[in-house]
Short mmCIF file of C-alpha atoms and ligand atoms in Angstrom, two decimals:
data_model
loop_
_atom_site.label_atom_id
_atom_site.label_comp_id
_atom_site.label_asym_id
_atom_site.label_seq_id
_atom_site.Cartn_x
_atom_site.Cartn_y
_atom_site.Cartn_z
CA MET A 256 61.53 68.95 151.55
CA HIS A 257 58.47 67.84 149.64
CA ALA A 258 58.22 70.73 147.30
CA PRO A 259 60.89 69.90 144.69
CA THR A 260 59.51 66.37 144.06
CA LEU A 261 56.00 67.78 143.74
CA ARG A 262 57.15 70.40 141.28
CA CYS A 263 59.03 67.82 139.30
CA SER A 264 56.03 65.62 138.82
CA ILE A 265 53.78 68.56 137.86
CA LEU A 266 56.18 70.58 135.75
CA PHE A 267 57.97 67.64 134.24
CA PHE A 268 59.49 69.57 131.34
CA THR A 269 60.78 72.42 133.45
CA CYS A 270 62.28 69.90 135.79
CA THR A 271 64.11 67.90 133.12
CA PHE A 272 65.29 71.16 131.65
CA LEU A 273 66.72 72.21 135.00
CA LEU A 274 68.35 68.80 135.41
CA PHE A 275 69.80 69.18 131.95
CA LEU A 276 71.19 72.60 132.86
CA SER A 277 72.74 71.32 136.04
CA SER A 278 74.35 68.45 134.15
CA LEU A 279 75.84 71.03 131.76
CA ASN A 280 77.10 72.90 134.75
CA LEU A 281 78.60 69.69 136.09
CA ALA A 282 80.31 69.15 132.76
CA SER A 283 81.92 72.57 132.84
CA SER A 284 82.97 72.34 136.46
CA ALA A 285 84.23 68.86 135.54
CA LYS A 286 86.66 70.68 133.25
CA VAL A 287 89.34 69.71 135.71
CA CYS A 288 92.83 70.07 134.41
CA ASN A 289 94.23 66.85 133.05
CA SER A 290 97.01 65.84 135.42
CA HIS A 291 99.50 65.05 132.65
CA ASP A 292 98.99 68.50 131.13
CA LYS A 293 99.19 70.14 134.55
CA ASN A 294 102.48 68.43 135.35
CA THR A 295 103.84 69.46 131.96
CA LEU A 296 102.96 73.10 132.64
CA LEU A 297 104.52 72.94 136.10
CA GLU A 298 107.65 71.48 134.56
CA ILE A 299 107.79 74.50 132.23
CA LYS A 300 107.27 76.87 135.16
CA TYR A 301 110.03 75.23 137.22
CA HIS A 302 112.32 75.14 134.17
CA PHE A 303 112.07 78.95 134.11
CA ASN A 304 112.69 79.19 137.88
CA ASN A 305 109.07 80.19 138.64
CA ALA A 306 109.29 83.32 136.48
CA SER A 307 106.72 86.01 137.23
CA VAL A 308 104.51 85.28 134.19
CA PHE A 309 103.70 81.90 135.74
CA ALA A 310 102.71 83.33 139.15
CA THR A 311 99.14 81.98 138.96
CA TRP A 312 100.35 78.47 138.08
CA ASP A 313 99.77 77.11 141.57
CA PRO A 314 100.03 73.31 141.88
CA ASP A 315 97.09 73.40 144.35
CA THR A 316 94.59 75.02 141.97
CA ASP A 317 92.99 73.94 138.72
CA CYS A 318 95.05 74.80 135.64
CA CYS A 319 91.93 75.19 133.47
CA SER A 320 89.98 77.57 135.72
CA ASN A 321 92.59 79.24 137.89
CA TRP A 322 95.72 79.71 135.79
CA THR A 323 96.10 82.69 133.53
CA GLU A 324 97.60 82.14 130.05
CA ILE A 325 95.86 78.74 129.85
CA GLN A 326 92.69 77.49 128.17
CA CYS A 327 91.34 73.96 128.10
CA ASP A 328 88.80 71.95 126.15
CA ALA A 329 85.73 70.34 127.79
CA HIS A 330 87.87 67.37 128.85
CA GLY A 331 90.41 69.43 130.75
CA ARG A 332 93.08 69.13 128.08
CA VAL A 333 95.17 72.25 127.58
CA THR A 334 94.44 73.77 124.15
CA MET A 335 95.96 77.19 124.53
CA LEU A 336 99.11 78.59 126.11
CA GLU A 337 99.59 82.30 125.64
CA ALA A 338 102.37 83.94 127.65
CA SER A 339 104.30 87.06 126.77
CA ILE A 340 106.47 89.98 127.86
CA ALA A 341 108.82 89.23 130.73
CA ASP A 342 112.49 89.76 131.44
CA ASP A 343 112.77 86.86 133.83
CA VAL A 344 111.98 84.09 131.36
CA ILE A 345 115.59 83.07 130.86
CA GLY A 346 117.11 80.07 129.08
CA GLU A 347 115.88 77.74 126.36
CA ILE A 348 112.38 76.49 125.56
CA PRO A 349 112.19 73.17 127.46
CA PRO A 350 111.38 69.92 125.59
CA ALA A 351 108.33 69.61 127.87
CA ILE A 352 106.53 72.06 125.58
CA GLY A 353 105.93 69.11 123.23
CA GLU A 354 104.01 67.20 125.92
CA LEU A 355 100.75 69.10 125.46
CA PRO A 356 99.13 66.84 122.85
CA TYR A 357 95.92 68.87 122.51
CA LEU A 358 97.57 72.27 122.15
CA GLN A 359 96.11 74.31 119.27
CA PHE A 360 97.37 77.77 120.14
CA LEU A 361 100.89 78.46 121.35
CA SER A 362 102.01 82.03 121.78
CA PHE A 363 105.23 82.32 123.73
CA GLY A 364 106.95 85.58 122.94
CA SER A 365 108.50 88.92 123.81
CA PHE A 366 110.92 87.22 126.17
CA PRO A 367 114.23 88.91 125.31
CA HIS A 368 116.24 86.33 127.26
CA LEU A 369 114.58 83.24 125.82
CA SER A 370 117.37 81.84 123.69
CA GLY A 371 118.61 78.67 122.04
CA PRO A 372 117.06 76.85 119.09
CA ILE A 373 113.39 76.10 118.40
CA PRO A 374 113.20 72.72 120.18
CA PRO A 375 112.37 69.56 118.15
CA SER A 376 109.61 68.70 120.63
CA ILE A 377 107.51 71.48 119.05
CA GLY A 378 107.14 69.06 116.12
CA LYS A 379 105.06 66.80 118.39
CA LEU A 380 102.29 69.39 118.72
CA LYS A 381 100.30 67.86 115.85
CA THR A 382 97.10 69.81 116.51
CA LEU A 383 98.78 73.22 116.58
CA GLN A 384 97.06 75.86 114.44
CA HIS A 385 98.75 78.97 115.81
CA LEU A 386 102.47 79.19 116.59
CA ASP A 387 103.79 82.56 117.68
CA LEU A 388 107.37 82.77 118.99
CA ASN A 389 107.82 86.45 118.08
CA GLY A 390 110.21 88.70 119.96
CA ASN A 391 112.44 86.15 121.67
CA ASN A 392 116.16 85.59 121.20
CA LEU A 393 115.88 82.23 119.43
CA SER A 394 118.81 81.21 117.26
CA GLY A 395 119.70 78.53 114.74
CA PRO A 396 117.83 77.71 111.54
CA ILE A 397 114.10 77.43 110.88
CA PRO A 398 113.75 73.70 111.60
CA ASP A 399 112.29 71.22 109.09
CA PHE A 400 110.21 69.55 111.78
CA LEU A 401 107.81 72.49 111.68
CA SER A 402 106.46 70.89 108.49
CA GLN A 403 104.91 68.19 110.73
CA LEU A 404 102.44 70.76 112.04
CA LYS A 405 100.00 70.15 109.19
CA ASP A 406 97.16 72.22 110.66
CA LEU A 407 99.25 75.36 111.14
CA GLU A 408 97.47 78.50 109.92
CA TYR A 409 99.55 81.13 111.71
CA LEU A 410 103.35 81.04 111.94
CA ASP A 411 105.19 83.97 113.48
CA LEU A 412 108.91 83.51 114.17
CA GLY A 413 109.64 87.23 113.78
CA SER A 414 112.16 89.26 115.79
CA ASN A 415 114.56 86.48 116.75
CA ASN A 416 118.11 85.60 115.69
CA LEU A 417 117.26 82.88 113.20
CA ILE A 418 119.79 82.14 110.46
CA GLY A 419 120.00 80.07 107.27
CA GLN A 420 117.57 79.79 104.39
CA ILE A 421 113.80 79.57 104.41
CA PRO A 422 113.43 75.75 104.27
CA SER A 423 111.48 74.15 101.43
CA SER A 424 109.82 71.91 104.02
CA LEU A 425 107.57 74.85 104.93
CA SER A 426 105.83 74.34 101.59
CA LYS A 427 104.03 71.36 103.18
CA LEU A 428 102.09 73.71 105.44
CA SER A 429 99.31 74.32 102.95
CA LYS A 430 96.88 75.84 105.45
CA LEU A 431 99.05 78.80 106.36
CA LYS A 432 97.25 82.15 106.38
CA LEU A 433 99.98 84.25 107.96
CA VAL A 434 103.75 83.78 107.79
CA SER A 435 106.09 86.18 109.53
CA LEU A 436 109.82 85.53 109.55
CA ALA A 437 110.59 89.25 109.82
CA THR A 438 113.59 90.72 111.64
CA ASN A 439 115.92 87.73 111.68
CA HIS A 440 119.16 86.99 109.80
CA LEU A 441 117.70 84.77 107.10
CA SER A 442 119.60 84.50 103.83
CA GLY A 443 119.08 82.92 100.42
CA HIS A 444 116.16 83.44 98.06
CA ILE A 445 112.47 83.91 98.75
CA PRO A 446 111.03 80.53 97.78
CA ALA A 447 108.43 80.40 95.02
CA PHE A 448 106.22 78.04 97.04
CA PHE A 449 104.70 80.89 99.04
CA GLY A 450 102.81 81.77 95.84
CA TYR A 451 101.04 78.41 95.89
CA MET A 452 99.70 78.56 99.44
CA LYS A 453 96.07 79.16 98.60
CA ASN A 454 95.13 80.64 101.96
CA LEU A 455 98.16 82.83 102.50
CA SER A 456 96.97 86.37 103.11
CA GLU A 457 99.89 87.93 105.00
CA LEU A 458 103.58 87.42 104.26
CA TYR A 459 106.18 89.34 106.28
CA LEU A 460 109.81 88.62 105.38
CA LEU A 461 111.14 92.12 106.02
CA ASP A 462 114.41 92.90 107.73
CA ASN A 463 116.50 89.86 106.84
CA LYS A 464 119.38 89.25 104.44
CA LEU A 465 117.34 87.75 101.64
CA THR A 466 118.81 87.99 98.14
CA GLY A 467 117.68 87.20 94.62
CA PRO A 468 114.49 88.19 92.83
CA ILE A 469 110.93 88.69 94.04
CA PRO A 470 109.22 85.44 92.98
CA SER A 471 106.62 86.04 90.28
CA SER A 472 104.48 83.25 91.76
CA LEU A 473 103.33 85.59 94.54
CA SER A 474 100.84 87.15 92.10
CA GLN A 475 98.99 83.80 92.19
CA LEU A 476 97.89 84.21 95.80
CA PRO A 477 94.09 84.46 95.75
CA ASN A 478 93.75 85.89 99.24
CA LEU A 479 96.68 88.24 99.63
CA PHE A 480 96.08 91.08 102.07
CA ALA A 481 99.56 92.32 102.98
CA ILE A 482 103.11 91.60 101.86
CA ASN A 483 106.29 93.13 103.21
CA LEU A 484 109.67 92.14 101.74
CA GLY A 485 111.41 95.38 102.77
CA LEU A 486 114.89 95.75 104.28
CA ASN A 487 116.52 92.88 102.42
CA GLN A 488 118.99 92.69 99.51
CA LEU A 489 116.56 91.67 96.81
CA THR A 490 117.64 92.35 93.23
CA GLY A 491 115.93 92.55 89.86
CA SER A 492 112.70 94.46 89.32
CA ILE A 493 109.04 93.87 90.10
CA PRO A 494 107.81 90.77 88.21
CA ALA A 495 105.62 91.57 85.21
CA SER A 496 103.03 89.13 86.60
CA PHE A 497 102.33 91.61 89.42
CA GLY A 498 100.02 93.47 87.03
CA SER A 499 97.47 90.72 87.42
CA PHE A 500 97.27 89.70 91.04
CA LYS A 501 94.63 87.06 91.75
CA THR A 502 93.54 89.20 94.71
CA PRO A 503 91.26 92.13 93.71
CA VAL A 504 92.76 94.59 96.23
CA ILE A 505 96.01 94.32 98.19
CA ASN A 506 96.04 96.49 101.27
CA PHE A 507 99.73 96.69 101.88
CA PHE A 508 102.62 96.10 99.49
CA SER A 509 106.14 97.00 100.66
CA ILE A 510 109.50 96.28 99.08
CA TYR A 511 111.41 99.28 100.47
CA TYR A 512 115.15 99.26 101.23
CA ASN A 513 116.26 96.58 98.79
CA ASN A 514 118.61 96.50 95.80
CA LEU A 515 115.78 96.44 93.29
CA SER A 516 116.58 98.20 90.03
CA GLY A 517 115.55 98.87 86.45
CA PRO A 518 112.22 100.13 85.21
CA ILE A 519 109.01 98.95 86.82
CA PRO A 520 106.97 96.90 84.35
CA ARG A 521 104.01 98.89 82.98
CA SER A 522 101.70 96.01 83.88
CA PHE A 523 102.27 96.83 87.56
CA GLY A 524 100.17 99.95 86.97
CA LYS A 525 97.12 97.67 86.83
CA ALA A 526 97.65 96.30 90.35
CA ASN A 527 95.05 97.51 92.84
CA ILE A 528 96.97 98.42 96.00
CA THR A 529 96.01 100.63 98.95
CA GLU A 530 99.43 101.29 100.46
CA LEU A 531 102.40 100.99 98.10
CA ASN A 532 105.96 101.44 99.38
CA LEU A 533 108.85 101.20 96.90
CA TYR A 534 111.24 103.64 98.60
CA HIS A 535 115.04 103.29 98.87
CA ASN A 536 115.72 101.11 95.85
CA LYS A 537 117.38 101.80 92.49
CA PHE A 538 114.34 101.85 90.28
CA THR A 539 114.72 103.88 87.09
CA GLY A 540 112.51 105.30 84.37
CA ASP A 541 108.83 106.01 84.36
CA ALA A 542 106.49 105.55 87.33
CA SER A 543 103.69 107.85 86.12
CA PHE A 544 101.46 104.83 85.46
CA LEU A 545 101.37 104.14 89.22
CA PHE A 546 99.14 107.20 89.45
CA SER A 547 95.78 107.38 87.76
CA ARG A 548 92.35 108.68 88.56
CA ASP A 549 90.74 105.22 88.59
CA LYS A 550 93.03 104.01 91.41
CA THR A 551 90.41 104.80 94.01
CA SER A 552 91.92 102.38 96.57
CA LEU A 553 95.36 104.02 96.55
CA THR A 554 95.92 106.09 99.73
CA THR A 555 99.71 105.89 100.21
CA LEU A 556 102.34 106.01 97.49
CA ASP A 557 105.93 106.20 98.61
CA ILE A 558 108.58 105.96 95.87
CA ASP A 559 111.29 108.19 97.38
CA HIS A 560 115.05 107.58 97.07
CA ASN A 561 115.03 105.91 93.67
CA LEU A 562 116.21 107.00 90.22
CA PHE A 563 112.78 107.57 88.69
CA SER A 564 112.68 110.10 85.89
CA PHE A 565 109.39 111.20 84.31
CA ASN A 566 107.26 114.26 83.70
CA PHE A 567 105.05 114.83 86.75
CA SER A 568 102.86 117.41 84.93
CA LYS A 569 101.21 114.54 83.12
CA VAL A 570 100.23 112.34 86.07
CA ASP A 571 96.57 111.92 86.82
CA LEU A 572 96.22 111.78 90.58
CA PRO A 573 93.85 109.38 92.37
CA GLN A 574 91.24 111.06 94.55
CA ASN A 575 91.92 109.28 97.86
CA LEU A 576 95.68 109.78 97.91
CA ALA A 577 96.61 110.91 101.43
CA ASN A 578 100.35 110.27 101.66
CA LEU A 579 102.66 110.99 98.75
CA ASP A 580 106.45 110.84 98.80
CA ILE A 581 108.33 111.14 95.51
CA SER A 582 111.39 112.88 96.99
CA HIS A 583 114.99 112.13 95.97
CA ASN A 584 114.38 111.12 92.35
CA ASN A 585 114.87 112.83 89.00
CA ILE A 586 111.24 113.73 88.47
CA TYR A 587 110.67 116.83 86.30
CA GLY A 588 107.81 118.94 84.97
CA SER A 589 105.41 120.73 87.32
CA LEU A 590 103.00 119.81 90.13
CA PRO A 591 99.50 119.14 88.69
CA ASN A 592 96.76 121.53 89.93
CA ARG A 593 94.75 118.56 91.15
CA LEU A 594 97.40 118.04 93.86
CA GLY A 595 95.87 120.98 95.75
CA GLN A 596 92.48 119.25 95.90
CA LEU A 597 93.55 115.89 97.32
CA PRO A 598 92.94 114.90 100.97
CA LEU A 599 96.70 114.95 101.63
CA LYS A 600 98.02 114.29 105.14
CA SER A 601 101.66 114.23 104.08
CA ILE A 602 103.63 115.12 100.98
CA ASP A 603 107.30 115.25 100.05
CA VAL A 604 108.41 116.18 96.54
CA SER A 605 111.83 117.56 97.54
CA PHE A 606 115.11 116.76 95.76
CA ASN A 607 113.75 116.43 92.22
CA GLN A 608 113.84 118.58 89.08
CA LEU A 609 110.36 120.06 89.46
CA CYS A 610 109.52 123.58 88.32
CA GLY A 611 106.64 126.09 88.33
CA HIS A 612 103.83 127.16 90.69
CA ILE A 613 102.96 125.00 93.66
CA PRO A 614 99.20 124.53 93.18
CA THR A 615 97.09 126.88 95.27
CA GLY A 616 94.39 125.61 97.61
CA ARG A 617 94.27 125.42 101.36
CA ARG A 618 96.04 122.12 101.61
CA LEU A 619 99.52 122.47 100.16
CA LYS A 620 100.63 125.64 101.93
CA GLN A 621 100.17 124.00 105.35
CA PHE A 622 103.15 121.72 104.71
CA LYS A 623 106.72 122.66 105.57
CA PRO A 624 108.78 124.36 102.83
CA ALA A 625 111.34 121.54 103.13
CA MET A 626 108.79 119.19 101.56
CA PHE A 627 109.11 121.18 98.29
CA SER A 628 112.76 122.26 98.53
CA ASN A 629 115.73 121.36 96.37
CA ASN A 630 113.90 121.33 93.08
CA LYS A 631 114.76 123.15 89.88
CA CYS A 632 112.35 126.08 90.21
CA LEU A 633 109.24 125.37 92.29
CA CYS A 634 107.70 128.56 93.70
CA GLY A 635 104.72 129.96 95.59
CA PRO A 636 103.49 129.13 99.13
CA PRO A 637 104.92 127.55 101.21
CA LEU A 638 108.05 128.46 99.16
CA ALA A 639 108.98 131.99 98.10
CA PRO A 640 106.61 133.75 95.69
CA CYS A 641 107.08 133.15 91.97
CA ASN A 642 108.67 135.98 89.96
C1 NAG G 215 109.49 77.03 142.32
O1 NAG G 215 108.34 76.68 143.03
C2 NAG G 215 108.33 75.34 143.51
C3 NAG G 215 106.96 75.05 144.11
O2 NAG G 215 106.49 76.10 144.85
C4 NAG G 215 109.45 75.16 144.52
O3 NAG G 215 109.49 73.82 144.95
C5 NAG G 215 110.76 75.48 143.83
O4 NAG G 215 111.83 75.44 144.75
C6 NAG G 215 110.70 76.88 143.20
N1 NAG G 215 111.90 77.06 142.42
C7 NAG G 215 112.61 78.21 142.47
C8 NAG G 215 113.84 78.27 141.64
O5 NAG G 215 112.26 79.17 143.14
C1 NAG G 216 89.35 78.64 140.83
O1 NAG G 216 88.38 78.99 139.82
C2 NAG G 216 87.05 78.68 140.23
C3 NAG G 216 86.16 78.91 139.02
O2 NAG G 216 86.41 80.15 138.43
C4 NAG G 216 86.67 79.54 141.41
O3 NAG G 216 85.36 79.24 141.83
C5 NAG G 216 87.66 79.27 142.55
O4 NAG G 216 87.42 80.13 143.62
C6 NAG G 216 89.10 79.46 142.07
N1 NAG G 216 90.00 79.00 143.11
C7 NAG G 216 91.04 79.71 143.51
C8 NAG G 216 91.86 79.13 144.59
O5 NAG G 216 91.32 80.81 143.01
C1 NAG G 217 120.72 86.23 122.78
O1 NAG G 217 121.39 85.03 122.48
C2 NAG G 217 122.77 85.18 122.20
C3 NAG G 217 123.32 83.83 121.85
O2 NAG G 217 122.61 83.28 120.76
C4 NAG G 217 123.49 85.78 123.39
O3 NAG G 217 124.83 86.02 123.07
C5 NAG G 217 122.81 87.08 123.79
O4 NAG G 217 123.40 87.57 124.98
C6 NAG G 217 121.34 86.87 124.01
N1 NAG G 217 120.67 88.13 124.27
C7 NAG G 217 119.93 88.33 125.36
C8 NAG G 217 119.29 89.66 125.47
O5 NAG G 217 119.73 87.49 126.19
C1 NAG G 218 91.61 77.56 103.26
O1 NAG G 218 90.67 78.10 104.17
C2 NAG G 218 89.36 77.64 103.95
C3 NAG G 218 88.45 78.44 104.88
O2 NAG G 218 89.01 78.60 106.14
C4 NAG G 218 89.31 76.15 104.20
O3 NAG G 218 88.02 75.65 103.98
C5 NAG G 218 90.28 75.46 103.25
O4 NAG G 218 90.35 74.08 103.53
C6 NAG G 218 91.67 76.05 103.37
N1 NAG G 218 92.56 75.54 102.35
C7 NAG G 218 93.60 74.81 102.63
C8 NAG G 218 94.46 74.42 101.48
O5 NAG G 218 93.87 74.49 103.76
C1 NAG G 219 123.00 95.96 97.71
O1 NAG G 219 123.39 97.31 97.68
C2 NAG G 219 124.35 97.64 98.66
C3 NAG G 219 124.56 99.12 98.63
O2 NAG G 219 124.49 99.63 97.34
C4 NAG G 219 125.61 96.86 98.36
O3 NAG G 219 126.57 97.14 99.33
C5 NAG G 219 125.30 95.37 98.37
O4 NAG G 219 126.44 94.64 97.96
C6 NAG G 219 124.18 95.05 97.42
N1 NAG G 219 123.78 93.67 97.62
C7 NAG G 219 123.49 92.89 96.61
C8 NAG G 219 123.09 91.49 96.98
O5 NAG G 219 123.49 93.25 95.45
C1 NAG G 220 90.17 98.05 93.24
O1 NAG G 220 89.73 98.05 94.58
C2 NAG G 220 88.55 98.77 94.83
C3 NAG G 220 88.22 98.66 96.29
O2 NAG G 220 89.16 99.33 97.07
C4 NAG G 220 87.43 98.21 94.00
O3 NAG G 220 86.28 99.00 94.18
C5 NAG G 220 87.82 98.21 92.53
O4 NAG G 220 86.85 97.57 91.77
C6 NAG G 220 89.13 97.47 92.32
N1 NAG G 220 89.56 97.58 90.95
C7 NAG G 220 89.91 96.53 90.24
C8 NAG G 220 90.39 96.81 88.86
O5 NAG G 220 89.87 95.39 90.67
C1 NAG G 221 105.92 117.95 80.77
O1 NAG G 221 104.62 117.82 80.26
C2 NAG G 221 103.97 119.05 80.05
C3 NAG G 221 102.51 118.79 79.73
O2 NAG G 221 102.39 117.88 78.67
C4 NAG G 221 104.70 119.82 78.94
O3 NAG G 221 104.07 121.04 78.73
C5 NAG G 221 106.14 120.02 79.38
O4 NAG G 221 106.87 120.60 78.32
C6 NAG G 221 106.79 118.72 79.78
N1 NAG G 221 108.05 119.02 80.41
C7 NAG G 221 109.20 118.47 80.02
C8 NAG G 221 110.44 118.94 80.74
O5 NAG G 221 109.25 117.62 79.16
#
């Protein structure tokens, strides 16, 4: 009984330190769920008829410490709600979702039966930085009220049934780092404003019904990491400005399955891209400048199913190229010897006008003959010997 007091007076510093620690501990155990936030969450749970994902949301326990999918700040306010993958989350997102005023991170996705529009109450979540509604069955347009979420850095509305155009109001979200509107039914043009979002590093608009040209402003993005505009109905060619991207290296650039046509501007040969996918378009003319020995970052080049026509004998192949598909074009000439020395994992040069010996070397003969077939006169392993 006496001992603690004695110790405190002798080892004053240790004692205050311990008191300090225990007060910290008190603070964290005082992280009791704010009752307003708790009631809001319970309202969401009941709205979805106590769906299985909310099984731990027990009214008798603390929402901050005992409920999965939830995180709180030091004051017991809910800052994060992350729930995903369930078949029994059925119906619309309830307006109650907007009654979590401290929410920074909302990920509510992969619920195939979550339908209806994106509710206006989402616009009340002023502190939201991360909004992920991917993989639901949401319908209607991309609402303008999203532009009220000024701190938003991550916006993923992919894999829903959204319709209409990409609204210009999104341009107000200047902090966005990632935008995914992929796999919806969006129409209209790709707005130029994406090019002026200084922090935008990933833009995924693939698999929609977007028309019109690729905006040249996108080359202005100083932090671009990946862009995918594939599976749309884009027309025109690649903007000439794409020869001088503000970003030193772009990891992923895909514009496959569009209605892009005409020659690719020569300037595009200067772009530094790791994975470049141009397949299934109507590009014509020369593409030899996409290859060159100094393109050390290029590992995947896929230009199949276009109308390219150039002499392949003259291309200078980059040393790290691992995946090459030039099939279904009008490419002529022969396969350069250097092709046999590359670290290739996949190759397809079929359905062109190529001729001559397939380069020797251990690598090329391991691929299937079909990868070289339907050319003018290619020969040697894995095809039949040359005469
Ligand atoms: C959900 O759970 C609450 C509380 O346990 C209960 O009152 C309510 O009837 C349940 N609703 C359904 C649809 O099961
Ligand atoms: C709630 O969480 C706290 C802290 O993690 C734990 O001590 C307590 O046992 C949990 N209560 C229930 C009912 O799970
Ligand atoms: C998705 O929503 C549409 C209505 O917008 C509905 O017809 C369809 O059945 C829903 N799909 C699923 C899997 O719930
Ligand atoms: C971009 O990100 C940086 C670093 O995270 C941040 O300091 C800056 O304010 C952001 N720019 C905008 C326009 O939000
Ligand atoms: C794109 O090409 C397809 C097939 O060639 C065609 O049916 C469609 O009308 C074209 N769309 C546009 C917008 O040009
Ligand atoms: C291209 O990217 C590589 C890194 O992958 C870098 O070393 C090289 O300097 C870049 N080239 C140019 C022209 O920016
Ligand atoms: C392709 O280029 C090579 C090397 O310069 C040349 O020998 C050949 O005649 C050219 N082939 C055609 C069809 O122009």
